[in-house]
Amino acid sequence: MFKLSDLFKYRECGGDLKQMPELEGRLNAIKDTSIRSMVLQMIDLTPSLRPTFDTILSTSRGDAFPESFYEFYHEYVHSIEELPSPSPFAIVSYPSASVPPSIASRPSNLTITSATEGTNTPTSAQPTTSVFSASSNVTTFFQGGTVPHPPQVLPGALEGKTDRREGNNKGTSLPRDADRRIDSIWAGFERVVPFLNQEIPDSAGLGQYDWSESRNGLSSSGFKVLNDILPVEVDIPNLPSTLPGVSNKNFRAASQDGTALIILSLICSNIRSCVLPSSKLKALDLLLFLSCYLTDEAKLDRLVPYIVDLAHDEAAIVRAAAVRSILQVVSLVSVITPANASIIPEYILFNTKHLASDRDLMVRCIYAQSLVSLAATGLRYLEICQAVKVHGAKRLGPGPASQDE
């Protein structure tokens, strides 16, 4: 909203937007009147007139913030971000009074730290948990100050590092909080789907397809589908394997940004911190399904970069799945902007060219099979942008369905 020079000028002119046409133009570019009004209140020079966060939430309900934000998303995101439950690899320590002398007298090389020294963990009479990892020292916290027993380290848990490209795990990777969050979103995604873009007026056609269809059923052209890499099928509990943008011809992309961006941000903020290949594959399935509820611009600007990054993953199965996911997402795009005209040759192909010499045969095969479709889609993008320059905005389509807007 502000550059540093604009901020000084804004204070000097007393917040008069008429003296700052550039800032006024940025505010007028906000199409939603409720959002524009909220922004004007938040940049008021008088501190007492700037609303608090609670005030904005209460006064903007139903306007700037949809009802689904209060009914579902707030509680859902909070539940995902809650502290994790105790790790199955945790070491449970007990007060020294309950430890038998034969166990308490065993030698140990652990560093003993009081419950309030170097940690925010409050002192408690309850047993506490200490979680260990291969990259950190093990420290047990408990009130009594005596280590009951040494930690039981899993075989291979402290050995070596992981080769990023080869996928040769010399040690055992323990799941992180990001893996747990992705697993939680994936397991309960059925609850999220009814609230996706619920607030968009023209979203009546979104998601209206037969949810009870067989997940493993094949059409008359089923054998051809099996021989190709498209359409990509996803594995999400209690949801059909075929993407809604593929199985339903009446299904269309969102015309404007909606609450689907909340779930997109939640997934993307965790996917790069995952260490388990299974969690990354689940995240790719979620991103593919979610792409059908995003605008075409959001698909290319906010979703594709995270999938492209997974093409450098250490696990071959993740790299292969990333290639198929990229191809599926770009094939769902029906409206292109001039800024994204060259996204396939200049960004996607440039950042995935290393897969042509990947040491895993499966990755090389899938990448080779995707090149023709990626090149054809890139050509369509360039052609449509040339049409935009001549005729205005034009919708991508295979034939007569393309029309000027």
C-alpha positions as semicolon CSV with decimal commas, in nm:
position;residue;x (nm);y (nm);z (nm)
1;M;0,000;0,000;0,000
2;F;0,276;0,245;0,097
3;K;0,629;0,303;-0,013
4;L;0,851;0,478;0,241
5;S;0,830;0,809;0,057
6;D;0,451;0,772;0,026
7;L;0,425;0,711;0,398
8;F;0,608;1,035;0,481
9;K;0,399;1,228;0,229
10;Y;0,080;1,076;0,367
11;R;0,165;1,204;0,714
12;E;0,265;1,548;0,587
13;C;-0,061;1,601;0,397
14;G;-0,265;1,491;0,697
15;G;-0,407;1,184;0,526
16;D;-0,569;1,378;0,242
17;L;-0,596;1,132;-0,044
18;K;-0,665;1,408;-0,295
19;Q;-0,305;1,518;-0,260
20;M;-0,186;1,163;-0,327
21;P;-0,345;1,044;-0,654
22;E;-0,127;0,731;-0,667
23;L;-0,246;0,611;-0,327
24;E;-0,603;0,698;-0,416
25;G;-0,566;0,491;-0,732
26;R;-0,444;0,192;-0,531
27;L;-0,742;0,219;-0,299
28;N;-0,988;0,254;-0,587
29;A;-0,840;-0,060;-0,739
30;I;-0,989;-0,254;-0,448
31;K;-1,321;-0,358;-0,599
32;D;-1,482;-0,480;-0,277
33;T;-1,629;-0,172;-0,108
34;S;-1,625;-0,334;0,237
35;I;-1,255;-0,417;0,207
36;R;-1,180;-0,067;0,079
37;S;-1,368;0,088;0,371
38;M;-1,181;-0,134;0,618
39;V;-0,844;-0,036;0,469
40;L;-0,930;0,334;0,495
41;Q;-1,008;0,290;0,862
42;M;-0,685;0,101;0,924
43;I;-0,465;0,374;0,770
44;D;-0,630;0,659;0,960
45;L;-0,366;0,890;1,111
46;T;-0,556;0,915;1,438
47;P;-0,474;0,608;1,648
48;S;-0,805;0,616;1,834
49;L;-0,996;0,596;1,506
50;R;-0,810;0,288;1,386
51;P;-1,022;-0,017;1,480
52;T;-0,886;-0,306;1,679
53;F;-0,874;-0,660;1,543
54;D;-1,177;-0,765;1,749
55;T;-1,373;-0,464;1,628
56;I;-1,300;-0,544;1,265
57;L;-1,406;-0,905;1,312
58;S;-1,736;-0,804;1,471
59;T;-1,825;-0,514;1,237
60;S;-1,714;-0,676;0,911
61;R;-1,897;-1,004;0,957
62;G;-2,087;-1,089;0,643
63;D;-1,917;-0,810;0,446
64;A;-1,539;-0,828;0,440
65;F;-1,537;-1,165;0,613
66;P;-1,785;-1,433;0,498
67;E;-1,997;-1,627;0,742
68;S;-1,798;-1,943;0,671
69;F;-1,497;-1,775;0,831
70;Y;-1,680;-1,762;1,165
71;E;-1,876;-2,086;1,129
72;F;-1,596;-2,313;1,011
73;Y;-1,257;-2,177;0,901
74;H;-1,152;-2,005;1,223
75;E;-1,206;-2,311;1,439
76;Y;-1,074;-2,548;1,173
77;V;-0,745;-2,365;1,117
78;H;-0,700;-2,331;1,493
79;S;-0,746;-2,706;1,538
80;I;-0,485;-2,777;1,270
81;E;-0,234;-2,542;1,427
82;E;-0,275;-2,683;1,779
83;L;0,030;-2,823;1,954
84;P;0,100;-3,183;1,854
85;S;0,018;-3,477;2,073
86;P;0,310;-3,660;2,241
87;S;0,537;-3,825;1,987
88;P;0,542;-4,207;1,976
89;F;0,921;-4,171;1,997
90;A;0,902;-3,964;2,318
91;I;1,078;-4,048;2,641
92;V;0,853;-4,027;2,946
93;S;1,023;-3,925;3,271
94;Y;0,875;-3,969;3,615
95;P;0,939;-3,798;3,949
96;S;1,235;-3,946;4,134
97;A;1,017;-4,053;4,426
98;S;0,846;-4,314;4,207
99;V;1,164;-4,450;4,051
100;P;1,303;-4,772;4,202
101;P;1,657;-4,736;4,342
102;S;1,788;-5,007;4,111
103;I;1,680;-4,803;3,810
104;A;1,771;-4,462;3,949
105;S;2,127;-4,581;4,022
106;R;2,197;-4,672;3,660
107;P;2,468;-4,457;3,498
108;S;2,359;-4,202;3,243
109;N;2,534;-3,945;3,028
110;L;2,227;-3,724;2,994
111;T;2,239;-3,358;3,089
112;I;2,001;-3,278;3,372
113;T;1,823;-2,946;3,353
114;S;1,565;-2,809;3,590
115;A;1,213;-2,754;3,466
116;T;1,251;-2,379;3,461
117;E;1,608;-2,351;3,330
118;G;1,644;-2,286;2,958
119;T;1,284;-2,372;2,880
120;N;0,936;-2,231;2,911
121;T;0,796;-2,559;3,036
122;P;0,618;-2,497;3,368
123;T;0,706;-2,701;3,674
124;S;0,452;-2,975;3,730
125;A;0,417;-3,287;3,937
126;Q;0,288;-3,470;3,629
127;P;0,522;-3,683;3,416
128;T;0,675;-3,475;3,138
129;T;0,790;-3,569;2,790
130;S;1,123;-3,521;2,621
131;V;1,140;-3,570;2,245
132;F;1,471;-3,649;2,080
133;S;1,589;-3,611;1,725
134;A;1,905;-3,693;1,535
135;S;2,013;-3,328;1,518
136;S;1,975;-3,227;1,882
137;N;2,103;-3,332;2,223
138;V;1,867;-3,527;2,445
139;T;1,767;-3,354;2,766
140;T;1,517;-3,486;3,015
141;F;1,308;-3,243;3,218
142;F;1,139;-3,348;3,535
143;Q;1,085;-3,219;3,879
144;G;1,284;-3,473;4,077
145;G;1,619;-3,408;3,906
146;T;1,712;-3,779;3,862
147;V;1,724;-3,954;3,528
148;P;1,531;-4,282;3,564
149;H;1,675;-4,452;3,257
150;P;1,875;-4,373;2,944
151;P;1,687;-4,303;2,619
152;Q;1,606;-4,589;2,387
153;V;1,731;-4,471;2,049
154;L;1,593;-4,642;1,743
155;P;1,850;-4,829;1,533
156;G;1,982;-4,606;1,258
157;A;1,810;-4,293;1,393
158;L;2,141;-4,116;1,451
159;E;2,323;-4,236;1,144
160;G;2,434;-4,008;0,866
161;K;2,231;-3,767;0,656
162;T;1,991;-3,805;0,368
163;D;2,102;-3,771;0,008
164;R;1,857;-3,520;-0,140
165;R;1,873;-3,633;-0,502
166;E;1,928;-4,006;-0,463
167;G;1,677;-4,069;-0,187
168;N;1,917;-4,303;-0,010
169;N;1,811;-4,274;0,352
170;K;2,099;-4,362;0,580
171;G;1,891;-4,279;0,885
172;T;1,531;-4,281;0,996
173;S;1,349;-3,949;0,950
174;L;1,103;-3,873;1,224
175;P;0,779;-3,691;1,130
176;R;0,759;-3,321;1,194
177;D;0,466;-3,105;1,294
178;A;0,419;-3,018;0,928
179;D;0,368;-3,386;0,844
180;R;0,112;-3,415;1,119
181;R;-0,078;-3,109;0,995
182;I;-0,085;-3,233;0,635
183;D;-0,209;-3,574;0,750
184;S;-0,480;-3,406;0,957
185;I;-0,598;-3,192;0,665
186;W;-0,594;-3,490;0,430
187;A;-0,790;-3,716;0,667
188;G;-1,064;-3,458;0,730
189;F;-1,076;-3,280;0,394
190;E;-1,429;-3,405;0,338
191;R;-1,544;-3,150;0,598
192;V;-1,373;-2,865;0,412
193;V;-1,519;-2,917;0,064
194;P;-1,874;-2,787;0,136
195;F;-1,728;-2,455;0,258
196;L;-1,495;-2,393;-0,036
197;N;-1,586;-2,063;-0,205
198;Q;-1,928;-2,075;-0,046
199;E;-1,937;-1,695;-0,036
200;I;-1,889;-1,642;-0,413
201;P;-2,228;-1,560;-0,573
202;D;-2,162;-1,744;-0,900
203;S;-2,019;-2,057;-0,738
204;A;-2,346;-2,248;-0,773
205;G;-2,184;-2,469;-1,032
206;L;-1,885;-2,548;-0,815
207;G;-1,871;-2,898;-0,680
208;Q;-2,214;-3,004;-0,809
209;Y;-2,129;-3,349;-0,929
210;D;-2,203;-3,700;-0,812
211;W;-1,999;-3,743;-0,494
212;S;-2,125;-4,100;-0,459
213;E;-1,971;-4,218;-0,785
214;S;-1,741;-4,515;-0,764
215;R;-1,387;-4,409;-0,694
216;N;-1,242;-4,696;-0,893
217;G;-1,490;-4,711;-1,178
218;L;-1,361;-4,692;-1,536
219;S;-1,541;-4,540;-1,831
220;S;-1,562;-4,694;-2,177
221;S;-1,227;-4,533;-2,252
222;G;-1,081;-4,661;-1,927
223;F;-0,795;-4,849;-2,092
224;K;-0,684;-4,535;-2,272
225;V;-0,696;-4,343;-1,947
226;L;-0,474;-4,602;-1,782
227;N;-0,216;-4,569;-2,059
228;D;-0,193;-4,191;-2,023
229;I;-0,085;-3,977;-1,730
230;L;-0,398;-3,764;-1,750
231;P;-0,635;-3,724;-1,587
232;V;-0,453;-3,749;-1,256
233;E;-0,655;-3,927;-0,989
234;V;-0,629;-3,829;-0,625
235;D;-0,656;-4,035;-0,310
236;I;-0,850;-3,841;-0,046
237;P;-1,072;-4,022;0,207
238;N;-1,444;-4,024;0,121
239;L;-1,398;-3,815;-0,194
240;P;-1,403;-3,933;-0,556
241;S;-1,068;-3,996;-0,718
242;T;-1,146;-3,791;-1,028
243;L;-1,103;-3,416;-0,997
244;P;-1,428;-3,217;-1,017
245;G;-1,285;-3,000;-1,296
246;V;-1,233;-3,316;-1,504
247;S;-1,535;-3,531;-1,424
248;N;-1,795;-3,255;-1,458
249;K;-1,814;-3,054;-1,779
250;N;-2,026;-2,788;-1,605
251;F;-1,768;-2,738;-1,335
252;R;-1,586;-2,407;-1,380
253;A;-1,304;-2,228;-1,207
254;A;-1,382;-1,960;-0,950
255;S;-1,435;-1,614;-1,098
256;Q;-1,276;-1,443;-0,797
257;D;-1,061;-1,529;-0,499
258;G;-1,255;-1,703;-0,223
259;T;-1,200;-1,886;0,102
260;A;-1,023;-2,166;-0,084
261;L;-0,714;-1,946;-0,052
262;I;-0,724;-2,003;0,325
263;I;-0,681;-2,377;0,282
264;L;-0,425;-2,322;0,007
265;S;-0,212;-2,105;0,236
266;L;-0,246;-2,360;0,515
267;I;-0,121;-2,645;0,295
268;C;0,156;-2,448;0,125
269;S;0,291;-2,318;0,455
270;N;0,351;-2,677;0,570
271;I;0,440;-2,869;0,255
272;R;0,798;-2,743;0,235
273;S;0,865;-2,848;0,596
274;C;0,745;-3,205;0,549
275;V;1,005;-3,480;0,563
276;L;0,793;-3,788;0,489
277;P;0,727;-3,865;0,118
278;S;0,379;-3,989;0,210
279;S;0,289;-3,648;0,353
280;K;0,412;-3,472;0,041
281;L;0,205;-3,703;-0,179
282;K;-0,101;-3,629;0,032
283;A;-0,031;-3,258;0,001
284;L;-0,012;-3,290;-0,379
285;D;-0,350;-3,465;-0,384
286;L;-0,496;-3,185;-0,173
287;L;-0,347;-2,915;-0,397
288;L;-0,482;-3,085;-0,708
289;F;-0,832;-3,107;-0,565
290;L;-0,813;-2,752;-0,434
291;S;-0,698;-2,618;-0,771
292;C;-1,048;-2,670;-0,908
293;Y;-1,176;-2,409;-0,661
294;L;-0,912;-2,146;-0,737
295;T;-0,905;-1,877;-1,001
296;D;-0,681;-1,953;-1,295
297;E;-0,447;-1,673;-1,192
298;A;-0,419;-1,818;-0,840
299;K;-0,340;-2,161;-0,987
300;L;-0,039;-2,027;-1,175
301;D;0,080;-1,766;-0,926
302;R;0,019;-1,927;-0,588
303;L;-0,001;-2,303;-0,643
304;V;0,232;-2,403;-0,928
305;P;0,554;-2,268;-0,763
306;Y;0,510;-2,503;-0,465
307;I;0,457;-2,803;-0,692
308;V;0,760;-2,710;-0,904
309;D;0,971;-2,700;-0,588
310;L;0,878;-3,064;-0,518
311;A;1,038;-3,159;-0,850
312;H;1,368;-3,127;-0,658
313;D;1,259;-3,358;-0,376
314;E;1,483;-3,641;-0,257
315;A;1,216;-3,909;-0,313
316;A;1,168;-4,024;-0,671
317;I;0,798;-4,093;-0,621
318;V;0,745;-3,732;-0,508
319;R;0,933;-3,594;-0,810
320;A;0,723;-3,807;-1,044
321;A;0,399;-3,704;-0,875
322;A;0,503;-3,338;-0,896
323;V;0,545;-3,363;-1,274
324;R;0,200;-3,514;-1,318
325;S;0,047;-3,256;-1,086
326;I;0,202;-2,967;-1,279
327;L;0,066;-3,103;-1,604
328;Q;-0,281;-3,148;-1,456
329;V;-0,296;-2,798;-1,307
330;V;-0,186;-2,615;-1,622
331;S;-0,436;-2,817;-1,825
332;L;-0,719;-2,690;-1,602
333;V;-0,636;-2,326;-1,673
334;S;-0,885;-2,166;-1,911
335;V;-0,803;-1,795;-1,871
336;I;-0,449;-1,664;-1,906
337;T;-0,303;-1,321;-1,837
338;P;-0,015;-1,167;-2,035
339;A;0,209;-1,193;-1,729
340;N;0,173;-1,574;-1,733
341;A;0,200;-1,619;-2,109
342;S;0,550;-1,768;-2,089
343;I;0,519;-1,948;-1,757
344;I;0,566;-2,293;-1,911
345;P;0,884;-2,242;-2,118
346;E;1,047;-1,980;-1,894
347;Y;0,956;-2,116;-1,551
348;I;0,817;-2,470;-1,547
349;L;1,039;-2,629;-1,811
350;F;1,341;-2,432;-1,693
351;N;1,304;-2,555;-1,334
352;T;1,225;-2,916;-1,426
353;K;1,483;-2,974;-1,701
354;H;1,704;-3,164;-1,459
355;L;1,444;-3,442;-1,455
356;A;1,540;-3,535;-1,811
357;S;1,861;-3,681;-1,668
358;D;1,714;-3,803;-1,341
359;R;1,874;-4,125;-1,218
360;D;1,534;-4,282;-1,151
361;L;1,377;-4,447;-1,457
362;M;1,020;-4,377;-1,346
363;V;1,084;-4,003;-1,317
364;R;1,247;-3,987;-1,661
365;C;0,960;-4,176;-1,822
366;I;0,688;-3,958;-1,672
367;Y;0,879;-3,641;-1,756
368;A;0,927;-3,750;-2,115
369;Q;0,561;-3,840;-2,144
370;S;0,464;-3,494;-2,013
371;L;0,683;-3,286;-2,243
372;V;0,451;-3,298;-2,543
373;S;0,147;-3,193;-2,341
374;L;0,341;-2,919;-2,163
375;A;0,470;-2,784;-2,494
376;A;0,121;-2,788;-2,646
377;T;-0,025;-2,610;-2,342
378;G;0,255;-2,352;-2,352
379;L;0,178;-2,286;-2,718
380;R;-0,190;-2,232;-2,636
381;Y;-0,092;-1,987;-2,365
382;L;0,117;-1,785;-2,609
383;E;-0,154;-1,792;-2,875
384;I;-0,421;-1,675;-2,634
385;C;-0,206;-1,387;-2,516
386;Q;-0,155;-1,277;-2,873
387;A;-0,531;-1,286;-2,916
388;V;-0,569;-1,077;-2,601
389;K;-0,355;-0,803;-2,750
390;V;-0,576;-0,793;-3,058
391;H;-0,926;-0,878;-2,938
392;G;-0,914;-0,832;-2,561
393;A;-0,957;-1,099;-2,296
394;K;-1,019;-1,439;-2,449
395;R;-1,101;-1,770;-2,285
396;L;-0,890;-2,070;-2,367
397;G;-1,066;-2,353;-2,540
398;P;-1,004;-2,639;-2,779
399;G;-1,226;-2,502;-3,056
400;P;-1,541;-2,295;-3,110
401;A;-1,599;-2,280;-2,736
402;S;-1,339;-2,002;-2,714
403;Q;-1,507;-1,667;-2,702
404;D;-1,418;-1,305;-2,647
405;E;-1,513;-1,143;-2,319
